[in-house]
Amino acid sequence: MATGTEIRTYFNGQWHDGDLAVMKAADHGSWLGTTVFDGARMVNGLTPDLDRHCARVNRSAEALMITPTVETEEMVAIVRDGLEAYAPDTAVYIRPMYWALDGDSLGIVPKPGATGFAISLEAIPMAPEGAATTLTRTQFHRPVLADAVVNAKAGCLYPNNARMLAEARRKGFGNALVADALGNVAETATANVFMARDGVVFTPVANGTFLAGITRARHIANLRADGVEVTETVLGFDDFHAADEVFLSGNMMKVTPVTAFEDTSYQIGPLTRRARALYWDWAASQQ
């Protein structure tokens, strides 16, 4: 599924130009969905939190009983080698991934040590600074760990995200604000969510029903270091209707302002802009 251009693929120990075929029909991941991935970014030559994304794909693999085979430091080095082929001003999406190759005697449980590994690099531009989205509610919700592998960035979780997005788009909105099993706001269909009211930033507390993202954690740390009060707490839909501003946090675009939640409108506010500025200031300071 190529969404970008200038694709490069790391597979079987070397980099290849183009979108290489890496899975076989009988691979466990092909027919039982045992796939995990992570997403990092190169923007203006910066690769913020690349090591954390590489470490998380290994944790995600373990959550799906897939044996990770590449240490974090080695994975970072492979990615940096692959990025050398791109101009520094090219925005690149970095996607390391694992999948199980073989199963047990019933074919269900992944066999330890039998693992596929690849990295896909794609040139995907960052959204313009003024780009924003809108939110609506959805009939679908986030599962709990007893129902799904919510402690992993797993491919098998994304059909539920797709149902949320498709419903939101049918209703004329860009994304869905999603509840957990108790009816509290968890995140959106594609990203973690923040809201601000009276100068305080709030985000749903990580309760095990959604992946509390690396970029989410970075925003929290940056804002707090800048003197902004950030509270992780239980939030309902009414809290978002009462918010002064709302923004999304994800690796793909880092900060996405929200201009409406159903019939509630927002301005792209100062704390949203501050979160973006702080993020890129921090990223530049790490080079």
mmCIF file of C-alpha atoms in Angstrom:
data_model
loop_
_atom_site.group_PDB
_atom_site.id
_atom_site.type_symbol
_atom_site.label_atom_id
_atom_site.label_comp_id
_atom_site.label_asym_id
_atom_site.label_seq_id
_atom_site.Cartn_x
_atom_site.Cartn_y
_atom_site.Cartn_z
ATOM 1 C CA MET A 1 0.000 0.000 0.000
ATOM 2 C CA ALA A 2 2.106 2.853 -1.241
ATOM 3 C CA THR A 3 0.873 6.264 -0.120
ATOM 4 C CA GLY A 4 4.088 8.099 -0.945
ATOM 5 C CA THR A 5 6.807 8.223 -3.590
ATOM 6 C CA GLU A 6 10.549 7.516 -3.803
ATOM 7 C CA ILE A 7 10.016 4.233 -1.957
ATOM 8 C CA ARG A 8 12.949 2.217 -0.652
ATOM 9 C CA THR A 9 12.686 -1.197 1.035
ATOM 10 C CA TYR A 10 15.090 -2.916 3.408
ATOM 11 C CA PHE A 11 14.726 -6.707 3.203
ATOM 12 C CA ASN A 12 17.018 -9.707 3.612
ATOM 13 C CA GLY A 13 19.913 -7.576 4.778
ATOM 14 C CA GLN A 14 20.025 -4.907 2.103
ATOM 15 C CA TRP A 15 18.299 -1.836 0.729
ATOM 16 C CA HIS A 16 16.326 -2.047 -2.508
ATOM 17 C CA ASP A 17 14.906 0.777 -4.599
ATOM 18 C CA GLY A 18 11.133 0.526 -4.976
ATOM 19 C CA ASP A 19 8.210 -1.143 -3.199
ATOM 20 C CA LEU A 20 9.574 -4.674 -2.856
ATOM 21 C CA ALA A 21 7.336 -7.726 -2.338
ATOM 22 C CA VAL A 22 8.359 -9.190 1.017
ATOM 23 C CA MET A 23 5.568 -11.558 2.180
ATOM 24 C CA LYS A 24 4.516 -14.995 0.922
ATOM 25 C CA ALA A 25 0.994 -16.393 0.777
ATOM 26 C CA ALA A 26 1.731 -18.989 3.450
ATOM 27 C CA ASP A 27 3.393 -16.578 5.868
ATOM 28 C CA HIS A 28 1.560 -16.511 9.193
ATOM 29 C CA GLY A 29 1.289 -12.728 8.893
ATOM 30 C CA SER A 30 -0.371 -12.967 5.475
ATOM 31 C CA TRP A 31 -3.285 -15.113 6.517
ATOM 32 C CA LEU A 32 -3.614 -14.527 10.258
ATOM 33 C CA GLY A 33 -2.639 -10.868 10.493
ATOM 34 C CA THR A 34 0.344 -11.204 12.811
ATOM 35 C CA THR A 35 1.945 -7.963 11.673
ATOM 36 C CA VAL A 36 3.293 -5.032 13.639
ATOM 37 C CA PHE A 37 4.889 -1.805 12.524
ATOM 38 C CA ASP A 38 5.960 1.586 13.749
ATOM 39 C CA GLY A 39 6.206 4.976 12.130
ATOM 40 C CA ALA A 40 8.928 7.573 12.448
ATOM 41 C CA ARG A 41 9.711 10.658 10.402
ATOM 42 C CA MET A 42 12.574 12.457 8.732
ATOM 43 C CA VAL A 43 11.740 16.152 8.270
ATOM 44 C CA ASN A 44 14.373 18.710 7.222
ATOM 45 C CA GLY A 45 17.039 16.161 8.056
ATOM 46 C CA LEU A 46 15.656 15.638 11.577
ATOM 47 C CA THR A 47 14.574 12.182 12.812
ATOM 48 C CA PRO A 48 12.920 12.911 16.194
ATOM 49 C CA ASP A 49 12.587 9.962 18.578
ATOM 50 C CA LEU A 50 13.717 7.473 15.911
ATOM 51 C CA ASP A 51 15.252 5.243 18.592
ATOM 52 C CA ARG A 52 11.978 5.159 20.540
ATOM 53 C CA HIS A 53 9.995 4.147 17.481
ATOM 54 C CA CYS A 54 12.453 1.369 16.700
ATOM 55 C CA ALA A 55 12.331 0.157 20.307
ATOM 56 C CA ARG A 56 8.520 0.178 20.272
ATOM 57 C CA VAL A 57 8.236 -2.018 17.176
ATOM 58 C CA ASN A 58 10.192 -4.664 19.105
ATOM 59 C CA ARG A 59 7.795 -4.369 22.055
ATOM 60 C CA SER A 60 4.837 -4.561 19.679
ATOM 61 C CA ALA A 61 6.239 -7.753 18.174
ATOM 62 C CA GLU A 62 6.515 -9.344 21.597
ATOM 63 C CA ALA A 63 2.910 -8.399 22.369
ATOM 64 C CA LEU A 64 1.803 -10.436 19.330
ATOM 65 C CA MET A 65 4.146 -13.319 20.245
ATOM 66 C CA ILE A 66 6.383 -12.469 17.286
ATOM 67 C CA THR A 67 10.093 -12.809 17.994
ATOM 68 C CA PRO A 68 11.878 -9.480 17.296
ATOM 69 C CA THR A 69 15.156 -10.092 15.513
ATOM 70 C CA VAL A 70 16.800 -6.653 15.190
ATOM 71 C CA GLU A 71 18.124 -4.717 18.180
ATOM 72 C CA THR A 72 17.082 -1.080 18.484
ATOM 73 C CA GLU A 73 20.561 0.332 17.846
ATOM 74 C CA GLU A 74 21.015 -1.823 14.739
ATOM 75 C CA MET A 75 17.592 -0.834 13.421
ATOM 76 C CA VAL A 76 18.373 2.860 13.876
ATOM 77 C CA ALA A 77 21.625 2.394 11.972
ATOM 78 C CA ILE A 78 19.851 0.576 9.109
ATOM 79 C CA VAL A 79 17.265 3.365 8.855
ATOM 80 C CA ARG A 80 19.908 6.086 8.818
ATOM 81 C CA ASP A 81 21.748 4.242 6.069
ATOM 82 C CA GLY A 82 18.571 4.034 3.986
ATOM 83 C CA LEU A 83 17.816 7.724 4.483
ATOM 84 C CA GLU A 84 21.156 8.689 2.928
ATOM 85 C CA ALA A 85 19.519 8.262 -0.497
ATOM 86 C CA TYR A 86 17.095 11.153 0.146
ATOM 87 C CA ALA A 87 17.711 14.867 -0.039
ATOM 88 C CA PRO A 88 17.770 16.366 3.489
ATOM 89 C CA ASP A 89 14.686 18.480 2.770
ATOM 90 C CA THR A 90 12.612 15.423 1.755
ATOM 91 C CA ALA A 91 9.950 14.477 4.298
ATOM 92 C CA VAL A 92 10.170 10.701 4.698
ATOM 93 C CA TYR A 93 7.865 8.272 6.506
ATOM 94 C CA ILE A 94 9.919 5.526 8.177
ATOM 95 C CA ARG A 95 8.111 2.234 8.782
ATOM 96 C CA PRO A 96 9.931 -0.747 10.330
ATOM 97 C CA MET A 97 7.777 -3.872 10.483
ATOM 98 C CA TYR A 98 7.723 -7.495 11.604
ATOM 99 C CA TRP A 99 5.438 -10.391 10.737
ATOM 100 C CA ALA A 100 5.296 -14.017 11.841
ATOM 101 C CA LEU A 101 6.359 -16.592 9.265
ATOM 102 C CA ASP A 102 5.251 -19.906 10.762
ATOM 103 C CA GLY A 103 2.677 -21.170 13.238
ATOM 104 C CA ASP A 104 2.403 -24.022 15.695
ATOM 105 C CA SER A 105 0.846 -27.416 14.952
ATOM 106 C CA LEU A 106 -2.588 -25.807 14.577
ATOM 107 C CA GLY A 107 -1.173 -22.889 12.654
ATOM 108 C CA ILE A 108 -2.498 -20.332 15.149
ATOM 109 C CA VAL A 109 0.266 -19.443 17.617
ATOM 110 C CA PRO A 110 3.330 -17.860 15.976
ATOM 111 C CA LYS A 111 6.398 -20.082 16.073
ATOM 112 C CA PRO A 112 9.235 -18.498 18.072
ATOM 113 C CA GLY A 113 12.121 -17.232 16.009
ATOM 114 C CA ALA A 114 10.374 -17.467 12.629
ATOM 115 C CA THR A 115 10.079 -13.773 11.830
ATOM 116 C CA GLY A 116 9.980 -11.573 8.755
ATOM 117 C CA PHE A 117 11.451 -8.081 8.951
ATOM 118 C CA ALA A 118 11.432 -5.143 6.569
ATOM 119 C CA ILE A 119 11.676 -1.359 6.595
ATOM 120 C CA SER A 120 9.750 0.807 4.172
ATOM 121 C CA LEU A 121 10.788 4.391 3.460
ATOM 122 C CA GLU A 122 8.361 6.649 1.591
ATOM 123 C CA ALA A 123 8.544 10.318 0.710
ATOM 124 C CA ILE A 124 5.326 11.756 2.186
ATOM 125 C CA PRO A 125 5.099 15.544 2.647
ATOM 126 C CA MET A 126 4.120 17.094 5.951
ATOM 127 C CA ALA A 127 0.754 18.830 5.968
ATOM 128 C CA PRO A 128 0.833 22.622 5.506
ATOM 129 C CA GLU A 129 0.908 24.506 8.817
ATOM 130 C CA GLY A 130 -2.668 25.762 8.362
ATOM 131 C CA ALA A 131 -4.114 22.319 7.607
ATOM 132 C CA ALA A 132 -6.770 21.196 10.090
ATOM 133 C CA THR A 133 -9.464 18.572 10.550
ATOM 134 C CA THR A 134 -12.937 18.165 12.067
ATOM 135 C CA LEU A 135 -14.316 15.521 14.431
ATOM 136 C CA THR A 136 -17.531 13.637 15.023
ATOM 137 C CA ARG A 137 -18.593 10.748 17.229
ATOM 138 C CA THR A 138 -18.628 7.150 16.027
ATOM 139 C CA GLN A 139 -20.569 4.017 16.930
ATOM 140 C CA PHE A 140 -17.286 2.092 17.214
ATOM 141 C CA HIS A 141 -15.052 2.224 20.284
ATOM 142 C CA ARG A 142 -11.612 1.255 21.492
ATOM 143 C CA PRO A 143 -11.292 -2.332 22.757
ATOM 144 C CA VAL A 144 -9.651 -3.469 25.973
ATOM 145 C CA LEU A 145 -6.626 -5.748 26.302
ATOM 146 C CA ALA A 146 -8.849 -8.771 26.936
ATOM 147 C CA ASP A 147 -10.371 -8.269 23.478
ATOM 148 C CA ALA A 148 -7.503 -7.042 21.302
ATOM 149 C CA VAL A 149 -3.753 -6.385 21.338
ATOM 150 C CA VAL A 150 -4.103 -2.722 22.281
ATOM 151 C CA ASN A 151 -0.599 -2.774 23.786
ATOM 152 C CA ALA A 152 0.918 -3.052 20.300
ATOM 153 C CA LYS A 153 1.014 -1.044 17.098
ATOM 154 C CA ALA A 154 -0.517 -3.973 15.251
ATOM 155 C CA GLY A 155 -1.950 -4.128 11.758
ATOM 156 C CA CYS A 156 -4.924 -6.146 13.000
ATOM 157 C CA LEU A 157 -6.199 -3.123 14.972
ATOM 158 C CA TYR A 158 -6.536 -0.901 11.936
ATOM 159 C CA PRO A 159 -9.731 -2.303 10.341
ATOM 160 C CA ASN A 160 -11.564 -0.889 13.369
ATOM 161 C CA ASN A 161 -9.885 2.473 12.750
ATOM 162 C CA ALA A 162 -10.991 2.273 9.130
ATOM 163 C CA ARG A 163 -14.627 1.731 10.176
ATOM 164 C CA MET A 164 -14.410 4.829 12.374
ATOM 165 C CA LEU A 165 -12.903 6.960 9.626
ATOM 166 C CA ALA A 166 -15.359 5.761 6.999
ATOM 167 C CA GLU A 167 -18.302 6.591 9.264
ATOM 168 C CA ALA A 168 -16.890 10.051 10.045
ATOM 169 C CA ARG A 169 -16.358 10.812 6.368
ATOM 170 C CA ARG A 170 -19.874 9.697 5.472
ATOM 171 C CA LYS A 171 -21.096 12.264 8.003
ATOM 172 C CA GLY A 172 -18.946 14.986 6.443
ATOM 173 C CA PHE A 173 -16.139 15.099 9.024
ATOM 174 C CA GLY A 174 -12.427 14.414 8.761
ATOM 175 C CA ASN A 175 -11.925 12.098 11.743
ATOM 176 C CA ALA A 176 -13.733 10.466 14.650
ATOM 177 C CA LEU A 177 -13.456 11.192 18.375
ATOM 178 C CA VAL A 178 -13.544 7.710 19.867
ATOM 179 C CA ALA A 179 -14.744 6.421 23.232
ATOM 180 C CA ASP A 180 -13.396 3.552 25.268
ATOM 181 C CA ALA A 181 -15.613 0.732 26.538
ATOM 182 C CA LEU A 182 -16.842 2.933 29.420
ATOM 183 C CA GLY A 183 -17.865 5.790 27.143
ATOM 184 C CA ASN A 184 -14.973 8.106 28.008
ATOM 185 C CA VAL A 185 -12.947 9.744 25.243
ATOM 186 C CA ALA A 186 -9.853 7.708 24.371
ATOM 187 C CA GLU A 187 -8.378 9.248 21.215
ATOM 188 C CA THR A 188 -9.380 9.684 17.567
ATOM 189 C CA ALA A 189 -9.452 7.064 14.849
ATOM 190 C CA THR A 190 -5.865 7.844 13.863
ATOM 191 C CA ALA A 191 -4.155 9.864 16.584
ATOM 192 C CA ASN A 192 -4.025 10.859 20.233
ATOM 193 C CA VAL A 193 -6.022 13.958 21.163
ATOM 194 C CA PHE A 194 -5.453 17.044 23.313
ATOM 195 C CA MET A 195 -7.795 19.860 24.324
ATOM 196 C CA ALA A 196 -7.189 23.178 26.050
ATOM 197 C CA ARG A 197 -9.455 25.166 28.337
ATOM 198 C CA ASP A 198 -8.596 28.323 30.287
ATOM 199 C CA GLY A 199 -4.900 27.921 29.524
ATOM 200 C CA VAL A 200 -4.651 24.311 30.724
ATOM 201 C CA VAL A 201 -4.009 21.411 28.328
ATOM 202 C CA PHE A 202 -5.855 18.133 28.915
ATOM 203 C CA THR A 203 -5.476 14.708 27.306
ATOM 204 C CA PRO A 204 -7.224 11.394 28.043
ATOM 205 C CA VAL A 205 -5.378 9.371 30.635
ATOM 206 C CA ALA A 206 -3.670 6.304 29.186
ATOM 207 C CA ASN A 207 -5.964 3.559 30.449
ATOM 208 C CA GLY A 208 -4.803 0.620 28.346
ATOM 209 C CA THR A 209 -7.449 0.952 25.637
ATOM 210 C CA PHE A 210 -5.264 2.922 23.226
ATOM 211 C CA LEU A 211 -1.595 3.317 22.417
ATOM 212 C CA ALA A 212 -0.283 6.360 24.268
ATOM 213 C CA GLY A 213 1.989 7.633 21.544
ATOM 214 C CA ILE A 214 5.638 8.616 21.539
ATOM 215 C CA THR A 215 4.765 11.995 20.027
ATOM 216 C CA ARG A 216 2.000 12.429 22.640
ATOM 217 C CA ALA A 217 4.562 11.938 25.407
ATOM 218 C CA ARG A 218 6.923 14.385 23.729
ATOM 219 C CA HIS A 219 4.222 17.082 23.576
ATOM 220 C CA ILE A 220 3.399 16.578 27.247
ATOM 221 C CA ALA A 221 7.060 16.875 28.247
ATOM 222 C CA ASN A 222 7.692 19.910 26.030
ATOM 223 C CA LEU A 223 4.628 21.819 27.205
ATOM 224 C CA ARG A 224 5.320 21.133 30.871
ATOM 225 C CA ALA A 225 8.940 22.220 30.460
ATOM 226 C CA ASP A 226 7.611 25.449 28.938
ATOM 227 C CA GLY A 227 5.459 26.097 32.002
ATOM 228 C CA VAL A 228 2.125 24.918 30.580
ATOM 229 C CA GLU A 229 -0.052 22.844 32.892
ATOM 230 C CA VAL A 230 -0.849 19.494 31.236
ATOM 231 C CA THR A 231 -3.324 17.131 32.875
ATOM 232 C CA GLU A 232 -3.904 13.500 31.937
ATOM 233 C CA THR A 233 -7.410 12.708 33.116
ATOM 234 C CA VAL A 234 -10.761 11.117 32.316
ATOM 235 C CA LEU A 235 -12.530 13.218 29.673
ATOM 236 C CA GLY A 236 -16.012 13.008 28.223
ATOM 237 C CA PHE A 237 -17.467 14.324 24.983
ATOM 238 C CA ASP A 238 -18.960 17.289 26.853
ATOM 239 C CA ASP A 239 -15.439 18.331 27.853
ATOM 240 C CA PHE A 240 -14.522 18.621 24.181
ATOM 241 C CA HIS A 241 -17.627 20.667 23.443
ATOM 242 C CA ALA A 242 -16.502 23.029 26.223
ATOM 243 C CA ALA A 243 -12.877 23.250 25.033
ATOM 244 C CA ASP A 244 -11.208 26.411 23.748
ATOM 245 C CA GLU A 245 -9.008 24.515 21.294
ATOM 246 C CA VAL A 246 -8.322 20.917 20.267
ATOM 247 C CA PHE A 247 -5.446 19.297 18.430
ATOM 248 C CA LEU A 248 -4.353 15.814 17.426
ATOM 249 C CA SER A 249 -0.959 14.279 18.072
ATOM 250 C CA GLY A 250 0.542 11.601 15.862
ATOM 251 C CA ASN A 251 3.775 10.690 14.206
ATOM 252 C CA MET A 252 2.594 11.302 10.664
ATOM 253 C CA MET A 253 1.874 15.045 11.064
ATOM 254 C CA LYS A 254 2.966 15.692 14.688
ATOM 255 C CA VAL A 255 0.264 18.339 15.372
ATOM 256 C CA THR A 256 -3.067 18.578 13.558
ATOM 257 C CA PRO A 257 -5.388 21.407 14.676
ATOM 258 C CA VAL A 258 -9.098 20.658 15.002
ATOM 259 C CA THR A 259 -11.541 23.348 13.898
ATOM 260 C CA ALA A 260 -14.812 21.623 14.852
ATOM 261 C CA PHE A 261 -16.260 18.795 16.914
ATOM 262 C CA GLU A 262 -19.688 18.291 15.382
ATOM 263 C CA ASP A 263 -21.527 21.612 15.957
ATOM 264 C CA THR A 264 -18.794 23.090 18.193
ATOM 265 C CA SER A 265 -16.218 25.258 16.392
ATOM 266 C CA TYR A 266 -12.691 26.147 17.499
ATOM 267 C CA GLN A 267 -10.007 28.568 16.455
ATOM 268 C CA ILE A 268 -6.491 27.273 15.862
ATOM 269 C CA GLY A 269 -5.337 28.541 19.210
ATOM 270 C CA PRO A 270 -2.102 29.603 20.899
ATOM 271 C CA LEU A 271 -1.501 26.329 22.739
ATOM 272 C CA THR A 272 -1.873 24.314 19.546
ATOM 273 C CA ARG A 273 0.650 26.574 17.844
ATOM 274 C CA ARG A 274 2.885 26.409 20.904
ATOM 275 C CA ALA A 275 2.872 22.606 20.922
ATOM 276 C CA ARG A 276 3.986 22.555 17.285
ATOM 277 C CA ALA A 277 6.723 25.150 17.780
ATOM 278 C CA LEU A 278 8.037 23.449 20.906
ATOM 279 C CA TYR A 279 8.144 20.097 19.142
ATOM 280 C CA TRP A 280 10.294 21.282 16.256
ATOM 281 C CA ASP A 281 12.488 23.380 18.551
ATOM 282 C CA TRP A 282 13.098 20.244 20.628
ATOM 283 C CA ALA A 283 13.742 18.118 17.512
ATOM 284 C CA ALA A 284 16.324 20.608 16.235
ATOM 285 C CA SER A 285 18.053 20.646 19.622
ATOM 286 C CA GLN A 286 18.643 16.870 19.446
ATOM 287 C CA GLN A 287 20.826 16.996 16.316
#
